[in-house]
Amino acid sequence: MKTIILGPPGTGKTTTLLNLVDEFIKQGIRPKEIGYFSFTKKAALEAATRASIKFGLSAEHDLIYFRTLHSLAFRMLGVTKDKMMSKEDYREFGIRCNIPIKTASYSDEDGIFNSDNEYLTIINTARVKRIELMDCYDLRRNLLDIERDTLFLLDQELKKYKKEKGLKDFTDLLEDFIEQNIAPKLKVLFIDEAQDLSHLQWEMVRSIWNRAEKTYIAGDDDQAIFRWAGADIDHFIALKNEVDEIQTLKQSYRIPGGPIHELSQKIISKVSNRYEKTYNPRQETGLLRYYTDITQVDMSQGEWLVLASANHFLNDVKELCELQGWYYQYKGVNSLSLELLLALSNWEDFRNGKELN
């Protein structure tokens, strides 16, 4: 039996899933027979922590299948960290192929590949989308500096480099998991943050649910923001034709009523291919402000996330951050090196009369 649980923002999706976990444990299903897999490490850790506290279990020994899909593949394949491609390996590969690679790594949080080298980005995107490399090239825009022949050769050289060194990357883990068909046998399977999964991850999910008696797929297609990284939202939406039941959580405990909720619904209603759903906001009325320029927003305090529909819109934001001396991350790359950040932190401590280590 397969069930989709649609969780609009702040509707208590994780709580709903953990309540289901509670029910199954009370029915006598062992924690090791329950799989809870999410897109981000944060969501998996939150679920494992809350479940361990609620049920008095050990996250490490009892909830062994509460993890990300990448972590599951890593565990089932028995790979060790020293056999994974590192930033240093990518830099060495860049030197060997005479291409500049300042940064290239998979995020430990969500497994997304980040690199300042567009060739490597296209290669990995094609793999997670399960499409031909040149088809992926044709789908990208503004690739005036990317040569097709060079892209093809670098793809071959990267495969050769990993084979020579006996190394794997995160995408290799998912591919090997699927090819070797090593999914654990589970009584109940939970897939969280389903809207963010790539085509490759969906293949992995299918290999897992084929060995599970019950499957719950939770997410919200309206909150999908990782299409740029290969997320296959259409796959999630198409599942409505395969599942036995679709449930929608109706009450948000995060989104205020009034203009914020109304504007969000007005915008999202223009998306043609989506799950139709309605949910109730909080009773409190929210406040919506419009600005004509980023400099009108005081970002001097706290942490900020700036989203834009295209990369070039963020140039003014980066320039503002640099003029103000604010540290920022762009496409996974730090604006300052860790060494410089430490030096600046020590300098500020010194200026404020604090002792230095």
GROMACS .gro file of C-alpha atoms in nm:
model
  357
    1MET     CA    1   0.000   0.000   0.000
    2LYS     CA    2   0.132   0.343  -0.095
    3THR     CA    3   0.011   0.675   0.047
    4ILE     CA    4   0.108   1.031  -0.044
    5ILE     CA    5   0.095   1.287   0.238
    6LEU     CA    6   0.094   1.644   0.110
    7GLY     CA    7   0.223   1.886   0.372
    8PRO     CA    8   0.187   2.256   0.290
    9PRO     CA    9   0.427   2.483   0.486
   10GLY     CA   10   0.400   2.453   0.863
   11THR     CA   11   0.126   2.189   0.866
   12GLY     CA   12   0.317   1.948   1.092
   13LYS     CA   13   0.434   1.696   0.833
   14THR     CA   14   0.717   1.558   1.047
   15THR     CA   15   0.488   1.529   1.349
   16THR     CA   16   0.232   1.345   1.136
   17LEU     CA   17   0.495   1.100   1.011
   18LEU     CA   18   0.634   1.038   1.361
   19ASN     CA   19   0.282   0.975   1.490
   20LEU     CA   20   0.254   0.705   1.224
   21VAL     CA   21   0.590   0.564   1.336
   22ASP     CA   22   0.450   0.556   1.690
   23GLU     CA   23   0.143   0.364   1.574
   24PHE     CA   24   0.347   0.102   1.392
   25ILE     CA   25   0.583   0.050   1.685
   26LYS     CA   26   0.282   0.003   1.914
   27GLN     CA   27   0.156  -0.257   1.667
   28GLY     CA   28   0.473  -0.454   1.728
   29ILE     CA   29   0.683  -0.353   1.430
   30ARG     CA   30   1.049  -0.327   1.528
   31PRO     CA   31   1.225   0.008   1.474
   32LYS     CA   32   1.482  -0.167   1.252
   33GLU     CA   33   1.196  -0.265   1.019
   34ILE     CA   34   1.102   0.100   0.964
   35GLY     CA   35   1.280   0.319   0.710
   36TYR     CA   36   1.264   0.699   0.727
   37PHE     CA   37   1.460   0.858   0.444
   38SER     CA   38   1.479   1.226   0.363
   39PHE     CA   39   1.647   1.459   0.116
   40THR     CA   40   1.837   1.660   0.378
   41LYS     CA   41   2.050   1.544   0.668
   42LYS     CA   42   1.875   1.798   0.889
   43ALA     CA   43   1.532   1.641   0.832
   44ALA     CA   44   1.664   1.288   0.886
   45LEU     CA   45   1.845   1.391   1.205
   46GLU     CA   46   1.538   1.574   1.335
   47ALA     CA   47   1.320   1.268   1.275
   48ALA     CA   48   1.573   1.034   1.439
   49THR     CA   49   1.620   1.265   1.739
   50ARG     CA   50   1.249   1.317   1.798
   51ALA     CA   51   1.177   0.947   1.752
   52SER     CA   52   1.456   0.843   1.990
   53ILE     CA   53   1.327   1.080   2.260
   54LYS     CA   54   0.962   0.992   2.206
   55PHE     CA   55   1.013   0.616   2.200
   56GLY     CA   56   1.318   0.586   2.426
   57LEU     CA   57   1.530   0.440   2.147
   58SER     CA   58   1.890   0.471   2.038
   59ALA     CA   59   1.922   0.667   1.715
   60GLU     CA   60   2.248   0.490   1.639
   61HIS     CA   61   2.151   0.130   1.719
   62ASP     CA   62   1.770   0.115   1.688
   63LEU     CA   63   1.685   0.372   1.420
   64ILE     CA   64   1.946   0.256   1.171
   65TYR     CA   65   1.726   0.339   0.872
   66PHE     CA   66   1.651   0.698   0.973
   67ARG     CA   67   1.890   0.876   0.736
   68THR     CA   68   1.933   1.041   0.397
   69LEU     CA   69   1.929   0.835   0.079
   70HIS     CA   70   2.300   0.905   0.026
   71SER     CA   71   2.375   0.788   0.378
   72LEU     CA   72   2.174   0.469   0.321
   73ALA     CA   73   2.369   0.392   0.004
   74PHE     CA   74   2.696   0.465   0.185
   75ARG     CA   75   2.600   0.223   0.465
   76MET     CA   76   2.464  -0.057   0.247
   77LEU     CA   77   2.762  -0.047   0.011
   78GLY     CA   78   3.011  -0.053   0.298
   79VAL     CA   79   3.209   0.239   0.158
   80THR     CA   80   3.460   0.423   0.377
   81LYS     CA   81   3.521   0.799   0.373
   82ASP     CA   82   3.875   0.762   0.244
   83LYS     CA   83   3.729   0.609  -0.073
   84MET     CA   84   3.514   0.914  -0.149
   85MET     CA   85   3.616   1.196  -0.383
   86SER     CA   86   3.739   1.493  -0.179
   87LYS     CA   87   3.792   1.860  -0.263
   88GLU     CA   88   4.163   1.785  -0.295
   89ASP     CA   89   4.092   1.505  -0.542
   90TYR     CA   90   3.889   1.739  -0.761
   91ARG     CA   91   4.166   2.000  -0.751
   92GLU     CA   92   4.421   1.734  -0.849
   93PHE     CA   93   4.192   1.625  -1.131
   94GLY     CA   94   4.168   1.988  -1.247
   95ILE     CA   95   4.546   2.021  -1.254
   96ARG     CA   96   4.578   1.696  -1.449
   97CYS     CA   97   4.326   1.813  -1.709
   98ASN     CA   98   4.443   2.176  -1.705
   99ILE     CA   99   4.106   2.316  -1.604
  100PRO     CA  100   4.051   2.560  -1.314
  101ILE     CA  101   3.867   2.402  -1.020
  102LYS     CA  102   3.862   2.614  -0.706
  103THR     CA  103   3.585   2.420  -0.539
  104ALA     CA  104   3.399   2.098  -0.610
  105SER     CA  105   3.224   1.890  -0.348
  106TYR     CA  106   2.899   1.726  -0.248
  107SER     CA  107   2.708   1.895   0.033
  108ASP     CA  108   2.707   1.686   0.348
  109GLU     CA  109   2.362   1.829   0.421
  110ASP     CA  110   2.169   1.737   0.105
  111GLY     CA  111   2.415   1.564  -0.127
  112ILE     CA  112   2.391   1.840  -0.388
  113PHE     CA  113   2.703   1.884  -0.598
  114ASN     CA  114   2.849   2.235  -0.594
  115SER     CA  115   3.136   2.352  -0.811
  116ASP     CA  116   3.267   2.670  -0.965
  117ASN     CA  117   3.348   2.465  -1.275
  118GLU     CA  118   3.052   2.447  -1.512
  119TYR     CA  119   3.184   2.135  -1.686
  120LEU     CA  120   3.167   1.932  -1.364
  121THR     CA  121   2.823   2.073  -1.285
  122ILE     CA  122   2.681   1.964  -1.621
  123ILE     CA  123   2.837   1.618  -1.589
  124ASN     CA  124   2.678   1.556  -1.250
  125THR     CA  125   2.343   1.711  -1.345
  126ALA     CA  126   2.314   1.474  -1.642
  127ARG     CA  127   2.380   1.179  -1.413
  128VAL     CA  128   2.119   1.268  -1.149
  129LYS     CA  129   1.864   1.348  -1.422
  130ARG     CA  130   1.948   1.018  -1.596
  131ILE     CA  131   1.982   1.187  -1.934
  132GLU     CA  132   2.256   1.190  -2.196
  133LEU     CA  133   2.541   1.432  -2.129
  134MET     CA  134   2.494   1.626  -2.451
  135ASP     CA  135   2.119   1.648  -2.394
  136CYS     CA  136   2.196   1.808  -2.058
  137TYR     CA  137   2.436   2.046  -2.231
  138ASP     CA  138   2.163   2.146  -2.477
  139LEU     CA  139   1.923   2.218  -2.191
  140ARG     CA  140   2.161   2.463  -2.022
  141ARG     CA  141   2.164   2.830  -2.111
  142ASN     CA  142   2.442   3.087  -2.140
  143LEU     CA  143   2.713   2.827  -2.206
  144LEU     CA  144   2.927   3.037  -2.439
  145ASP     CA  145   3.248   2.929  -2.265
  146ILE     CA  146   3.160   2.558  -2.255
  147GLU     CA  147   3.281   2.346  -2.546
  148ARG     CA  148   3.100   2.024  -2.631
  149ASP     CA  149   3.416   1.829  -2.714
  150THR     CA  150   3.586   1.940  -2.393
  151LEU     CA  151   3.278   1.841  -2.193
  152PHE     CA  152   3.280   1.492  -2.343
  153LEU     CA  153   3.654   1.444  -2.282
  154LEU     CA  154   3.636   1.567  -1.922
  155ASP     CA  155   3.353   1.325  -1.851
  156GLN     CA  156   3.568   1.039  -1.976
  157GLU     CA  157   3.875   1.162  -1.787
  158LEU     CA  158   3.680   1.195  -1.462
  159LYS     CA  159   3.561   0.835  -1.489
  160LYS     CA  160   3.918   0.728  -1.561
  161TYR     CA  161   4.056   0.927  -1.266
  162LYS     CA  162   3.810   0.777  -1.017
  163LYS     CA  163   3.878   0.427  -1.144
  164GLU     CA  164   4.256   0.472  -1.115
  165LYS     CA  165   4.228   0.609  -0.762
  166GLY     CA  166   3.957   0.365  -0.651
  167LEU     CA  167   3.730   0.656  -0.555
  168LYS     CA  168   3.355   0.715  -0.560
  169ASP     CA  169   3.137   1.024  -0.547
  170PHE     CA  170   2.788   1.059  -0.398
  171THR     CA  171   2.622   1.000  -0.734
  172ASP     CA  172   2.822   0.680  -0.779
  173LEU     CA  173   2.678   0.553  -0.450
  174LEU     CA  174   2.320   0.591  -0.569
  175GLU     CA  175   2.397   0.432  -0.905
  176ASP     CA  176   2.570   0.136  -0.738
  177PHE     CA  177   2.285   0.094  -0.488
  178ILE     CA  178   2.034   0.067  -0.773
  179GLU     CA  179   2.251  -0.156  -0.991
  180GLN     CA  180   2.331  -0.398  -0.708
  181ASN     CA  181   1.969  -0.401  -0.582
  182ILE     CA  182   2.068  -0.396  -0.214
  183ALA     CA  183   1.766  -0.221  -0.062
  184PRO     CA  184   1.685  -0.335   0.294
  185LYS     CA  185   1.363  -0.527   0.354
  186LEU     CA  186   1.124  -0.306   0.551
  187LYS     CA  187   0.777  -0.332   0.699
  188VAL     CA  188   0.713   0.042   0.663
  189LEU     CA  189   0.888   0.300   0.447
  190PHE     CA  190   0.869   0.678   0.487
  191ILE     CA  191   1.007   0.912   0.221
  192ASP     CA  192   1.023   1.275   0.336
  193GLU     CA  193   1.088   1.591   0.131
  194ALA     CA  194   0.985   1.400  -0.180
  195GLN     CA  195   0.955   1.717  -0.389
  196ASP     CA  196   1.334   1.759  -0.383
  197LEU     CA  197   1.434   1.414  -0.511
  198SER     CA  198   1.612   1.377  -0.844
  199HIS     CA  199   1.524   1.117  -1.106
  200LEU     CA  200   1.816   0.906  -0.986
  201GLN     CA  201   1.694   0.925  -0.627
  202TRP     CA  202   1.344   0.825  -0.737
  203GLU     CA  203   1.492   0.513  -0.896
  204MET     CA  204   1.656   0.438  -0.563
  205VAL     CA  205   1.328   0.502  -0.377
  206ARG     CA  206   1.147   0.260  -0.608
  207SER     CA  207   1.405  -0.009  -0.540
  208ILE     CA  208   1.340   0.040  -0.167
  209TRP     CA  209   0.961   0.046  -0.180
  210ASN     CA  210   0.963  -0.273  -0.387
  211ARG     CA  211   1.085  -0.445  -0.069
  212ALA     CA  212   0.856  -0.257   0.171
  213GLU     CA  213   0.506  -0.363   0.276
  214LYS     CA  214   0.375  -0.008   0.327
  215THR     CA  215   0.507   0.319   0.187
  216TYR     CA  216   0.433   0.680   0.285
  217ILE     CA  217   0.564   0.953   0.056
  218ALA     CA  218   0.555   1.299   0.213
  219GLY     CA  219   0.626   1.634   0.054
  220ASP     CA  220   0.481   1.942  -0.108
  221ASP     CA  221   0.535   2.013  -0.476
  222ASP     CA  222   0.460   2.381  -0.412
  223GLN     CA  223   0.778   2.401  -0.202
  224ALA     CA  224   1.008   2.251  -0.465
  225ILE     CA  225   1.312   2.477  -0.508
  226PHE     CA  226   1.583   2.234  -0.622
  227ARG     CA  227   1.495   2.187  -0.989
  228TRP     CA  228   1.824   2.361  -1.074
  229ALA     CA  229   2.005   2.075  -0.896
  230GLY     CA  230   1.812   1.806  -1.082
  231ALA     CA  231   1.499   1.768  -0.867
  232ASP     CA  232   1.228   1.581  -1.059
  233ILE     CA  233   0.906   1.742  -0.932
  234ASP     CA  234   0.704   1.601  -1.222
  235HIS     CA  235   0.792   1.249  -1.106
  236PHE     CA  236   0.650   1.326  -0.762
  237ILE     CA  237   0.331   1.468  -0.913
  238ALA     CA  238   0.287   1.172  -1.149
  239LEU     CA  239   0.283   0.935  -0.851
  240LYS     CA  240  -0.083   1.026  -0.796
  241ASN     CA  241  -0.161   0.766  -1.062
  242GLU     CA  242   0.027   0.492  -0.874
  243VAL     CA  243  -0.066   0.534  -0.508
  244ASP     CA  244  -0.366   0.406  -0.316
  245GLU     CA  245  -0.440   0.723  -0.120
  246ILE     CA  246  -0.355   1.095  -0.109
  247GLN     CA  247  -0.387   1.288   0.218
  248THR     CA  248  -0.349   1.666   0.257
  249LEU     CA  249  -0.263   1.830   0.589
  250LYS     CA  250  -0.500   2.127   0.621
  251GLN     CA  251  -0.380   2.356   0.903
  252SER     CA  252  -0.059   2.559   0.890
  253TYR     CA  253   0.095   2.664   1.220
  254ARG     CA  254   0.358   2.880   1.047
  255ILE     CA  255   0.197   3.085   0.770
  256PRO     CA  256   0.003   3.392   0.893
  257GLY     CA  257  -0.328   3.487   0.739
  258GLY     CA  258  -0.394   3.794   0.530
  259PRO     CA  259  -0.169   3.924   0.250
  260ILE     CA  260   0.114   3.669   0.281
  261HIS     CA  261  -0.110   3.364   0.250
  262GLU     CA  262  -0.325   3.530  -0.017
  263LEU     CA  263  -0.026   3.630  -0.231
  264SER     CA  264   0.134   3.287  -0.205
  265GLN     CA  265  -0.187   3.118  -0.318
  266LYS     CA  266  -0.232   3.363  -0.603
  267ILE     CA  267   0.119   3.295  -0.731
  268ILE     CA  268   0.114   2.917  -0.694
  269SER     CA  269  -0.227   2.887  -0.863
  270LYS     CA  270  -0.059   2.990  -1.190
  271VAL     CA  271   0.143   2.666  -1.190
  272SER     CA  272  -0.041   2.425  -1.419
  273ASN     CA  273   0.114   2.091  -1.320
  274ARG     CA  274   0.072   2.057  -0.945
  275TYR     CA  275  -0.130   1.889  -0.673
  276GLU     CA  276  -0.440   2.099  -0.613
  277LYS     CA  277  -0.458   2.165  -0.241
  278THR     CA  278  -0.591   2.419   0.006
  279TYR     CA  279  -0.480   2.480   0.362
  280ASN     CA  280  -0.572   2.721   0.638
  281PRO     CA  281  -0.325   2.983   0.765
  282ARG     CA  282  -0.286   3.093   1.126
  283GLN     CA  283  -0.541   3.338   1.260
  284GLU     CA  284  -0.278   3.610   1.304
  285THR     CA  285  -0.248   3.850   1.011
  286GLY     CA  286   0.094   3.872   0.849
  287LEU     CA  287   0.276   4.177   0.718
  288LEU     CA  288   0.390   4.205   0.356
  289ARG     CA  289   0.639   4.471   0.244
  290TYR     CA  290   0.759   4.561  -0.105
  291TYR     CA  291   1.105   4.705  -0.179
  292THR     CA  292   1.233   4.844  -0.507
  293ASP     CA  293   1.602   4.790  -0.429
  294ILE     CA  294   1.800   4.544  -0.219
  295THR     CA  295   1.983   4.830  -0.045
  296GLN     CA  296   1.655   4.927   0.122
  297VAL     CA  297   1.660   4.602   0.320
  298ASP     CA  298   1.860   4.603   0.645
  299MET     CA  299   2.052   4.275   0.634
  300SER     CA  300   2.317   4.377   0.887
  301GLN     CA  301   2.182   4.141   1.154
  302GLY     CA  302   2.109   3.769   1.150
  303GLU     CA  303   2.125   3.527   0.857
  304TRP     CA  304   1.950   3.597   0.527
  305LEU     CA  305   1.850   3.384   0.230
  306VAL     CA  306   1.823   3.575  -0.097
  307LEU     CA  307   1.644   3.403  -0.385
  308ALA     CA  308   1.632   3.521  -0.745
  309SER     CA  309   1.486   3.389  -1.068
  310ALA     CA  310   1.822   3.419  -1.246
  311ASN     CA  311   2.186   3.436  -1.139
  312HIS     CA  312   2.251   3.785  -1.276
  313PHE     CA  313   1.989   3.931  -1.039
  314LEU     CA  314   2.217   3.833  -0.751
  315ASN     CA  315   2.513   4.038  -0.872
  316ASP     CA  316   2.387   4.349  -0.694
  317VAL     CA  317   2.337   4.146  -0.376
  318LYS     CA  318   2.694   4.012  -0.389
  319GLU     CA  319   2.826   4.362  -0.453
  320LEU     CA  320   2.630   4.497  -0.155
  321CYS     CA  321   2.764   4.222   0.072
  322GLU     CA  322   3.121   4.294  -0.036
  323LEU     CA  323   3.083   4.670   0.014
  324GLN     CA  324   2.938   4.615   0.361
  325GLY     CA  325   3.197   4.353   0.451
  326TRP     CA  326   2.934   4.080   0.499
  327TYR     CA  327   3.032   3.717   0.463
  328TYR     CA  328   2.813   3.523   0.218
  329GLN     CA  329   2.785   3.197   0.027
  330TYR     CA  330   2.700   3.179  -0.342
  331LYS     CA  331   2.644   2.844  -0.514
  332GLY     CA  332   2.805   2.673  -0.218
  333VAL     CA  333   3.122   2.881  -0.244
  334ASN     CA  334   3.232   3.099   0.051
  335SER     CA  335   3.304   3.465  -0.020
  336LEU     CA  336   3.603   3.441   0.214
  337SER     CA  337   3.844   3.160   0.294
  338LEU     CA  338   3.817   2.992   0.632
  339GLU     CA  339   4.165   3.121   0.718
  340LEU     CA  340   4.063   3.480   0.649
  341LEU     CA  341   3.737   3.436   0.840
  342LEU     CA  342   3.932   3.314   1.142
  343ALA     CA  343   4.174   3.605   1.114
  344LEU     CA  344   3.887   3.856   1.095
  345SER     CA  345   3.716   3.694   1.394
  346ASN     CA  346   4.038   3.715   1.597
  347TRP     CA  347   4.082   4.078   1.496
  348GLU     CA  348   3.732   4.165   1.613
  349ASP     CA  349   3.796   3.987   1.943
  350PHE     CA  350   4.120   4.181   1.982
  351ARG     CA  351   3.947   4.513   1.907
  352ASN     CA  352   3.683   4.435   2.168
  353GLY     CA  353   3.940   4.352   2.433
  354LYS     CA  354   3.880   3.976   2.435
  355GLU     CA  355   4.157   3.726   2.493
  356LEU     CA  356   4.294   3.549   2.187
  357ASN     CA  357   4.366   3.178   2.171
   0.00000   0.00000   0.00000
